[in-house]
């Protein structure tokens, strides 16, 4: 009963380094999302995908790229990390269009860029 | 796009007191509505959701919320707070029904503190 799994859970990067965050879901969900959570800002959508091979920009896409080569995986990449990307990143997935099913969230990745 | 307003970024109550967390949304099409809870250093868990059945929705841990279309509100309540309720609570609203995108829009969150 894994649901949505995010790896890694914690990471410290130096400015300019790159990394990839992995999100995997085992619920056969079509839709997947990447959010960042910052104090007082709530959850802000970075990128999302409505199916395998598709991706789209959310509210704060700059500095991030994503890929959805397999239905169960959604990868978030930082090509050149900046301190402003210090945040907690959450992946989520959903099954239904229109949002009826709500999201299932991963447990998050805490990223610090120094 | 939807917008969600949670009134009060911080709410403090005594143990045993009523909990009321406010949420208003903007929508021209009936949406689905959700409350999520986030305990420290954890992800978000679904507390309850409204999907067009009864307007009073019961969730886990004794929480409930009432959908009021005329007020575009979905306030979260619990009659008697417990120390374990201390967490951050997020209200979320979906794209309007009929949308092909399953996106949720989140409020900025309300931090609930429960005093002994």
PDB file of C-alpha atoms in Angstrom:
ATOM      1  CA  UNK A   1       0.000   0.000   0.000  1.00  0.00           C
ATOM      2  CA  UNK A   2       2.738   2.454  -1.002  1.00  0.00           C
ATOM      3  CA  UNK A   3       0.671   5.199  -2.681  1.00  0.00           C
ATOM      4  CA  UNK A   4       3.026   8.030  -3.687  1.00  0.00           C
ATOM      5  CA  UNK A   5       6.716   7.666  -2.918  1.00  0.00           C
ATOM      6  CA  UNK A   6       9.215  10.517  -3.146  1.00  0.00           C
ATOM      7  CA  UNK A   7      12.972  10.174  -3.162  1.00  0.00           C
ATOM      8  CA  UNK A   8      15.135  11.503  -1.662  1.00  0.00           C
ATOM      9  CA  UNK A   9      13.570  12.759   1.572  1.00  0.00           C
ATOM     10  CA  UNK A  10      16.312  15.277   2.299  1.00  0.00           C
ATOM     11  CA  UNK A  11      19.036  16.873   0.216  1.00  0.00           C
ATOM     12  CA  UNK A  12      21.527  19.689   0.518  1.00  0.00           C
ATOM     13  CA  UNK A  13      22.848  21.177  -2.719  1.00  0.00           C
ATOM     14  CA  UNK A  14      25.413  23.801  -3.481  1.00  0.00           C
ATOM     15  CA  UNK A  15      24.403  26.687  -5.717  1.00  0.00           C
ATOM     16  CA  UNK A  16      24.748  25.673  -9.340  1.00  0.00           C
ATOM     17  CA  UNK A  17      24.491  21.938  -8.755  1.00  0.00           C
ATOM     18  CA  UNK A  18      21.811  19.866 -10.433  1.00  0.00           C
ATOM     19  CA  UNK A  19      19.556  17.149  -9.108  1.00  0.00           C
ATOM     20  CA  UNK A  20      16.459  15.121  -9.908  1.00  0.00           C
ATOM     21  CA  UNK A  21      13.599  14.405  -7.554  1.00  0.00           C
ATOM     22  CA  UNK A  22      11.707  11.216  -8.220  1.00  0.00           C
ATOM     23  CA  UNK A  23       8.014  10.637  -7.646  1.00  0.00           C
ATOM     24  CA  UNK A  24       6.513   7.182  -8.101  1.00  0.00           C
ATOM     25  CA  UNK A  25       2.869   6.157  -7.689  1.00  0.00           C
ATOM     26  CA  UNK A  26       1.371   2.682  -7.778  1.00  0.00           C
ATOM     27  CA  UNK A  27      -2.319   3.628  -8.093  1.00  0.00           C
ATOM     28  CA  UNK A  28      -2.429   3.839 -11.897  1.00  0.00           C
ATOM     29  CA  UNK A  29      -3.291   7.551 -11.663  1.00  0.00           C
ATOM     30  CA  UNK A  30      -3.276   9.587 -14.849  1.00  0.00           C
ATOM     31  CA  UNK A  31      -2.542  12.966 -13.298  1.00  0.00           C
ATOM     32  CA  UNK A  32       0.591  13.908 -11.408  1.00  0.00           C
ATOM     33  CA  UNK A  33       1.747  17.190  -9.923  1.00  0.00           C
ATOM     34  CA  UNK A  34       4.783  18.832  -8.372  1.00  0.00           C
ATOM     35  CA  UNK A  35       4.288  21.511  -5.716  1.00  0.00           C
ATOM     36  CA  UNK A  36       6.611  23.515  -3.560  1.00  0.00           C
ATOM     37  CA  UNK A  37       5.683  24.594  -0.064  1.00  0.00           C
ATOM     38  CA  UNK A  38       7.155  27.685   1.531  1.00  0.00           C
ATOM     39  CA  UNK A  39       6.182  29.303   4.846  1.00  0.00           C
ATOM     40  CA  UNK A  40       3.157  31.568   4.448  1.00  0.00           C
ATOM     41  CA  UNK A  41       2.857  30.768   0.743  1.00  0.00           C
ATOM     42  CA  UNK A  42       0.891  27.552   0.883  1.00  0.00           C
ATOM     43  CA  UNK A  43       1.356  25.128  -1.988  1.00  0.00           C
ATOM     44  CA  UNK A  44       2.388  26.444  -5.364  1.00  0.00           C
ATOM     45  CA  UNK A  45       2.158  24.337  -8.487  1.00  0.00           C
ATOM     46  CA  UNK A  46       5.419  23.938 -10.386  1.00  0.00           C
ATOM     47  CA  UNK A  47       4.556  21.520 -13.193  1.00  0.00           C
ATOM     48  CA  UNK A  48       1.945  18.895 -13.816  1.00  0.00           C
ATOM     49  CA  UNK A  49       1.141  16.025 -16.153  1.00  0.00           C
ATOM     50  CA  UNK A  50      -2.194  14.724 -17.398  1.00  0.00           C
ATOM     51  CA  UNK A  51      -0.782  11.486 -18.742  1.00  0.00           C
ATOM     52  CA  UNK A  52       2.283   9.592 -19.824  1.00  0.00           C
ATOM     53  CA  UNK A  53       4.433  11.666 -22.129  1.00  0.00           C
ATOM     54  CA  UNK A  54       2.694  14.959 -21.305  1.00  0.00           C
ATOM     55  CA  UNK A  55       3.808  17.834 -19.106  1.00  0.00           C
ATOM     56  CA  UNK A  56       2.640  21.408 -18.553  1.00  0.00           C
ATOM     57  CA  UNK A  57       3.747  24.464 -16.603  1.00  0.00           C
ATOM     58  CA  UNK A  58       2.130  25.514 -13.378  1.00  0.00           C
ATOM     59  CA  UNK A  59       2.398  28.774 -11.468  1.00  0.00           C
ATOM     60  CA  UNK A  60       6.131  28.752 -10.697  1.00  0.00           C
ATOM     61  CA  UNK A  61       7.921  26.702 -13.388  1.00  0.00           C
ATOM     62  CA  UNK A  62      11.086  28.770 -13.820  1.00  0.00           C
ATOM     63  CA  UNK A  63      14.260  26.892 -12.960  1.00  0.00           C
ATOM     64  CA  UNK A  64      12.592  23.469 -13.077  1.00  0.00           C
ATOM     65  CA  UNK A  65      12.027  20.832 -15.721  1.00  0.00           C
ATOM     66  CA  UNK A  66       9.947  17.669 -15.599  1.00  0.00           C
ATOM     67  CA  UNK A  67       9.494  14.420 -17.460  1.00  0.00           C
ATOM     68  CA  UNK A  68       6.822  11.729 -17.452  1.00  0.00           C
ATOM     69  CA  UNK A  69       8.267   8.918 -19.555  1.00  0.00           C
ATOM     70  CA  UNK A  70       6.367   6.256 -17.630  1.00  0.00           C
ATOM     71  CA  UNK A  71       2.860   6.609 -16.251  1.00  0.00           C
ATOM     72  CA  UNK A  72       3.912   5.772 -12.731  1.00  0.00           C
ATOM     73  CA  UNK A  73       6.875   8.160 -12.524  1.00  0.00           C
ATOM     74  CA  UNK A  74       7.121  11.949 -12.569  1.00  0.00           C
ATOM     75  CA  UNK A  75      10.594  13.471 -12.328  1.00  0.00           C
ATOM     76  CA  UNK A  76      11.414  17.016 -11.280  1.00  0.00           C
ATOM     77  CA  UNK A  77      14.796  18.396 -12.292  1.00  0.00           C
ATOM     78  CA  UNK A  78      16.775  21.371 -11.117  1.00  0.00           C
ATOM     79  CA  UNK A  79      19.459  22.132 -13.690  1.00  0.00           C
ATOM     80  CA  UNK A  80      21.303  24.824 -11.734  1.00  0.00           C
ATOM     81  CA  UNK A  81      20.101  25.102  -8.170  1.00  0.00           C
ATOM     82  CA  UNK A  82      19.653  28.521  -6.548  1.00  0.00           C
ATOM     83  CA  UNK A  83      19.072  29.426  -2.886  1.00  0.00           C
ATOM     84  CA  UNK A  84      15.545  30.572  -3.842  1.00  0.00           C
ATOM     85  CA  UNK A  85      14.766  26.930  -4.577  1.00  0.00           C
ATOM     86  CA  UNK A  86      15.230  25.982  -0.943  1.00  0.00           C
ATOM     87  CA  UNK A  87      11.827  24.540  -0.128  1.00  0.00           C
ATOM     88  CA  UNK A  88       9.820  21.433   0.625  1.00  0.00           C
ATOM     89  CA  UNK A  89       8.689  19.707  -2.545  1.00  0.00           C
ATOM     90  CA  UNK A  90       5.576  17.586  -2.707  1.00  0.00           C
ATOM     91  CA  UNK A  91       4.446  15.272  -5.428  1.00  0.00           C
ATOM     92  CA  UNK A  92       0.783  14.342  -5.768  1.00  0.00           C
ATOM     93  CA  UNK A  93      -1.336  12.217  -8.048  1.00  0.00           C
ATOM     94  CA  UNK A  94      -5.018  11.963  -8.870  1.00  0.00           C
ATOM     95  CA  UNK A  95      -7.248   9.740 -10.932  1.00  0.00           C
ATOM     96  CA  UNK A  96     -10.166  11.896 -11.984  1.00  0.00           C
ATOM     97  CA  UNK A  97     -10.511  14.859 -14.255  1.00  0.00           C
ATOM     98  CA  UNK A  98     -12.182  17.772 -12.528  1.00  0.00           C
ATOM     99  CA  UNK A  99     -10.525  16.896  -9.247  1.00  0.00           C
ATOM    100  CA  UNK A 100     -13.326  14.754  -7.775  1.00  0.00           C
ATOM    101  CA  UNK A 101     -10.937  12.238  -6.277  1.00  0.00           C
ATOM    102  CA  UNK A 102      -8.642  14.762  -4.700  1.00  0.00           C
ATOM    103  CA  UNK A 103      -4.928  14.194  -4.443  1.00  0.00           C
ATOM    104  CA  UNK A 104      -2.751  11.565  -2.868  1.00  0.00           C
ATOM    105  CA  UNK A 105       0.432  13.202  -1.636  1.00  0.00           C
ATOM    106  CA  UNK A 106       3.923  11.936  -1.123  1.00  0.00           C
ATOM    107  CA  UNK A 107       5.729  12.642   2.124  1.00  0.00           C
ATOM    108  CA  UNK A 108       7.871  15.391   0.641  1.00  0.00           C
ATOM    109  CA  UNK A 109      11.490  16.217  -0.136  1.00  0.00           C
ATOM    110  CA  UNK A 110      13.193  18.867   1.955  1.00  0.00           C
ATOM    111  CA  UNK A 111      15.768  20.624  -0.225  1.00  0.00           C
ATOM    112  CA  UNK A 112      18.279  23.142   0.982  1.00  0.00           C
ATOM    113  CA  UNK A 113      20.448  25.068  -1.478  1.00  0.00           C
ATOM    114  CA  UNK A 114      23.485  26.738   0.047  1.00  0.00           C
TER     115      UNK A 114
ATOM    116  CA  UNK B   1      -8.652  29.606 -12.285  1.00  0.00           C
ATOM    117  CA  UNK B   2     -10.031  29.180  -8.813  1.00  0.00           C
ATOM    118  CA  UNK B   3      -8.902  31.081  -5.756  1.00  0.00           C
ATOM    119  CA  UNK B   4      -9.132  29.972  -2.154  1.00  0.00           C
ATOM    120  CA  UNK B   5      -9.001  32.224   0.894  1.00  0.00           C
ATOM    121  CA  UNK B   6      -8.369  30.891   4.357  1.00  0.00           C
ATOM    122  CA  UNK B   7      -9.128  33.541   6.949  1.00  0.00           C
ATOM    123  CA  UNK B   8      -6.523  33.520   9.673  1.00  0.00           C
ATOM    124  CA  UNK B   9      -3.097  32.051   9.144  1.00  0.00           C
ATOM    125  CA  UNK B  10      -2.978  31.081  12.824  1.00  0.00           C
ATOM    126  CA  UNK B  11      -5.795  29.919  15.096  1.00  0.00           C
ATOM    127  CA  UNK B  12      -5.330  29.072  18.770  1.00  0.00           C
ATOM    128  CA  UNK B  13      -7.865  27.255  20.920  1.00  0.00           C
ATOM    129  CA  UNK B  14      -7.905  25.590  24.310  1.00  0.00           C
ATOM    130  CA  UNK B  15      -8.252  21.846  24.539  1.00  0.00           C
ATOM    131  CA  UNK B  16     -11.968  21.014  24.550  1.00  0.00           C
ATOM    132  CA  UNK B  17     -12.969  24.228  22.776  1.00  0.00           C
ATOM    133  CA  UNK B  18     -14.671  24.537  19.411  1.00  0.00           C
ATOM    134  CA  UNK B  19     -12.419  24.581  16.368  1.00  0.00           C
ATOM    135  CA  UNK B  20     -13.516  26.751  13.427  1.00  0.00           C
ATOM    136  CA  UNK B  21     -11.275  27.171  10.396  1.00  0.00           C
ATOM    137  CA  UNK B  22     -12.652  29.353   7.630  1.00  0.00           C
ATOM    138  CA  UNK B  23     -12.415  28.819   3.897  1.00  0.00           C
ATOM    139  CA  UNK B  24     -13.975  30.778   1.057  1.00  0.00           C
ATOM    140  CA  UNK B  25     -13.539  30.108  -2.618  1.00  0.00           C
ATOM    141  CA  UNK B  26     -14.325  31.774  -5.900  1.00  0.00           C
ATOM    142  CA  UNK B  27     -16.071  29.666  -8.463  1.00  0.00           C
ATOM    143  CA  UNK B  28     -18.573  30.184 -11.226  1.00  0.00           C
ATOM    144  CA  UNK B  29     -19.037  26.438 -11.639  1.00  0.00           C
ATOM    145  CA  UNK B  30     -19.778  24.059  -8.753  1.00  0.00           C
ATOM    146  CA  UNK B  31     -16.449  22.645  -7.643  1.00  0.00           C
ATOM    147  CA  UNK B  32     -15.309  19.825  -5.461  1.00  0.00           C
ATOM    148  CA  UNK B  33     -14.000  20.966  -2.091  1.00  0.00           C
ATOM    149  CA  UNK B  34     -11.436  19.455   0.237  1.00  0.00           C
ATOM    150  CA  UNK B  35      -9.715  19.903   3.552  1.00  0.00           C
ATOM    151  CA  UNK B  36      -6.246  18.477   4.056  1.00  0.00           C
ATOM    152  CA  UNK B  37      -4.221  18.263   7.265  1.00  0.00           C
ATOM    153  CA  UNK B  38      -0.443  18.380   7.549  1.00  0.00           C
ATOM    154  CA  UNK B  39       1.315  17.288  10.722  1.00  0.00           C
ATOM    155  CA  UNK B  40       4.868  18.495  11.312  1.00  0.00           C
ATOM    156  CA  UNK B  41       7.392  17.126   8.830  1.00  0.00           C
ATOM    157  CA  UNK B  42       4.776  15.064   7.029  1.00  0.00           C
ATOM    158  CA  UNK B  43       2.844  15.201   3.788  1.00  0.00           C
ATOM    159  CA  UNK B  44      -0.770  16.275   3.407  1.00  0.00           C
ATOM    160  CA  UNK B  45      -3.559  13.876   4.338  1.00  0.00           C
ATOM    161  CA  UNK B  46      -7.150  14.114   3.189  1.00  0.00           C
ATOM    162  CA  UNK B  47      -9.420  15.116   6.055  1.00  0.00           C
ATOM    163  CA  UNK B  48     -12.708  15.283   4.169  1.00  0.00           C
ATOM    164  CA  UNK B  49     -14.207  16.193   0.811  1.00  0.00           C
ATOM    165  CA  UNK B  50     -17.431  17.524  -0.670  1.00  0.00           C
ATOM    166  CA  UNK B  51     -18.424  16.083  -4.022  1.00  0.00           C
ATOM    167  CA  UNK B  52     -22.128  17.041  -4.301  1.00  0.00           C
ATOM    168  CA  UNK B  53     -23.787  14.671  -1.880  1.00  0.00           C
ATOM    169  CA  UNK B  54     -24.827  16.023   1.539  1.00  0.00           C
ATOM    170  CA  UNK B  55     -23.741  19.601   2.191  1.00  0.00           C
ATOM    171  CA  UNK B  56     -22.527  18.634   5.672  1.00  0.00           C
ATOM    172  CA  UNK B  57     -19.502  16.412   5.249  1.00  0.00           C
ATOM    173  CA  UNK B  58     -17.994  14.332   8.023  1.00  0.00           C
ATOM    174  CA  UNK B  59     -14.310  13.511   7.995  1.00  0.00           C
ATOM    175  CA  UNK B  60     -11.744  11.760  10.088  1.00  0.00           C
ATOM    176  CA  UNK B  61     -10.860  12.624  13.690  1.00  0.00           C
ATOM    177  CA  UNK B  62     -14.252  14.218  14.410  1.00  0.00           C
ATOM    178  CA  UNK B  63     -13.952  17.040  11.885  1.00  0.00           C
ATOM    179  CA  UNK B  64     -16.776  18.151   9.656  1.00  0.00           C
ATOM    180  CA  UNK B  65     -17.363  20.890   7.094  1.00  0.00           C
ATOM    181  CA  UNK B  66     -20.436  22.492   5.618  1.00  0.00           C
ATOM    182  CA  UNK B  67     -20.722  23.541   2.003  1.00  0.00           C
ATOM    183  CA  UNK B  68     -22.687  26.791   1.659  1.00  0.00           C
ATOM    184  CA  UNK B  69     -23.091  27.668  -1.982  1.00  0.00           C
ATOM    185  CA  UNK B  70     -24.680  31.068  -1.331  1.00  0.00           C
ATOM    186  CA  UNK B  71     -21.691  32.089   0.780  1.00  0.00           C
ATOM    187  CA  UNK B  72     -19.100  30.230  -1.341  1.00  0.00           C
ATOM    188  CA  UNK B  73     -17.760  28.841   1.922  1.00  0.00           C
ATOM    189  CA  UNK B  74     -16.548  25.497   3.215  1.00  0.00           C
ATOM    190  CA  UNK B  75     -15.640  26.068   6.853  1.00  0.00           C
ATOM    191  CA  UNK B  76     -14.092  23.276   8.917  1.00  0.00           C
ATOM    192  CA  UNK B  77     -15.280  22.608  12.463  1.00  0.00           C
ATOM    193  CA  UNK B  78     -14.705  20.261  15.357  1.00  0.00           C
ATOM    194  CA  UNK B  79     -16.792  20.517  18.527  1.00  0.00           C
ATOM    195  CA  UNK B  80     -13.984  19.751  20.955  1.00  0.00           C
ATOM    196  CA  UNK B  81     -10.300  20.280  20.189  1.00  0.00           C
ATOM    197  CA  UNK B  82      -7.691  17.752  21.199  1.00  0.00           C
ATOM    198  CA  UNK B  83      -3.980  18.305  21.586  1.00  0.00           C
ATOM    199  CA  UNK B  84      -3.386  15.925  18.685  1.00  0.00           C
ATOM    200  CA  UNK B  85      -5.306  18.272  16.354  1.00  0.00           C
ATOM    201  CA  UNK B  86      -2.406  20.728  16.341  1.00  0.00           C
ATOM    202  CA  UNK B  87      -1.338  20.865  12.697  1.00  0.00           C
ATOM    203  CA  UNK B  88      -1.623  22.950   9.558  1.00  0.00           C
ATOM    204  CA  UNK B  89      -4.881  22.749   7.646  1.00  0.00           C
ATOM    205  CA  UNK B  90      -5.340  23.463   3.963  1.00  0.00           C
ATOM    206  CA  UNK B  91      -8.551  24.109   2.114  1.00  0.00           C
ATOM    207  CA  UNK B  92      -8.585  23.175  -1.567  1.00  0.00           C
ATOM    208  CA  UNK B  93     -11.008  23.539  -4.433  1.00  0.00           C
ATOM    209  CA  UNK B  94     -11.002  21.757  -7.756  1.00  0.00           C
ATOM    210  CA  UNK B  95     -11.467  23.014 -11.237  1.00  0.00           C
ATOM    211  CA  UNK B  96     -15.131  23.220 -12.031  1.00  0.00           C
ATOM    212  CA  UNK B  97     -16.967  20.005 -12.725  1.00  0.00           C
ATOM    213  CA  UNK B  98     -16.687  19.058 -16.330  1.00  0.00           C
ATOM    214  CA  UNK B  99     -13.068  20.117 -16.443  1.00  0.00           C
ATOM    215  CA  UNK B 100     -10.742  17.521 -17.870  1.00  0.00           C
ATOM    216  CA  UNK B 101      -7.930  18.574 -15.596  1.00  0.00           C
ATOM    217  CA  UNK B 102      -7.872  17.216 -12.083  1.00  0.00           C
ATOM    218  CA  UNK B 103      -6.122  20.196 -10.573  1.00  0.00           C
ATOM    219  CA  UNK B 104      -6.711  21.463  -7.034  1.00  0.00           C
ATOM    220  CA  UNK B 105      -6.163  25.034  -5.883  1.00  0.00           C
ATOM    221  CA  UNK B 106      -4.964  25.433  -2.317  1.00  0.00           C
ATOM    222  CA  UNK B 107      -5.372  28.114   0.292  1.00  0.00           C
ATOM    223  CA  UNK B 108      -2.309  29.349   2.147  1.00  0.00           C
ATOM    224  CA  UNK B 109      -3.048  27.231   5.168  1.00  0.00           C
ATOM    225  CA  UNK B 110      -4.117  27.780   8.775  1.00  0.00           C
ATOM    226  CA  UNK B 111      -1.850  26.706  11.612  1.00  0.00           C
ATOM    227  CA  UNK B 112      -3.935  25.363  14.490  1.00  0.00           C
ATOM    228  CA  UNK B 113      -2.444  25.506  17.981  1.00  0.00           C
ATOM    229  CA  UNK B 114      -4.186  23.724  20.837  1.00  0.00           C
ATOM    230  CA  UNK B 115      -3.395  24.856  24.389  1.00  0.00           C
ATOM    231  CA  UNK B 116      -3.756  22.474  27.330  1.00  0.00           C
TER     232      UNK B 116
END
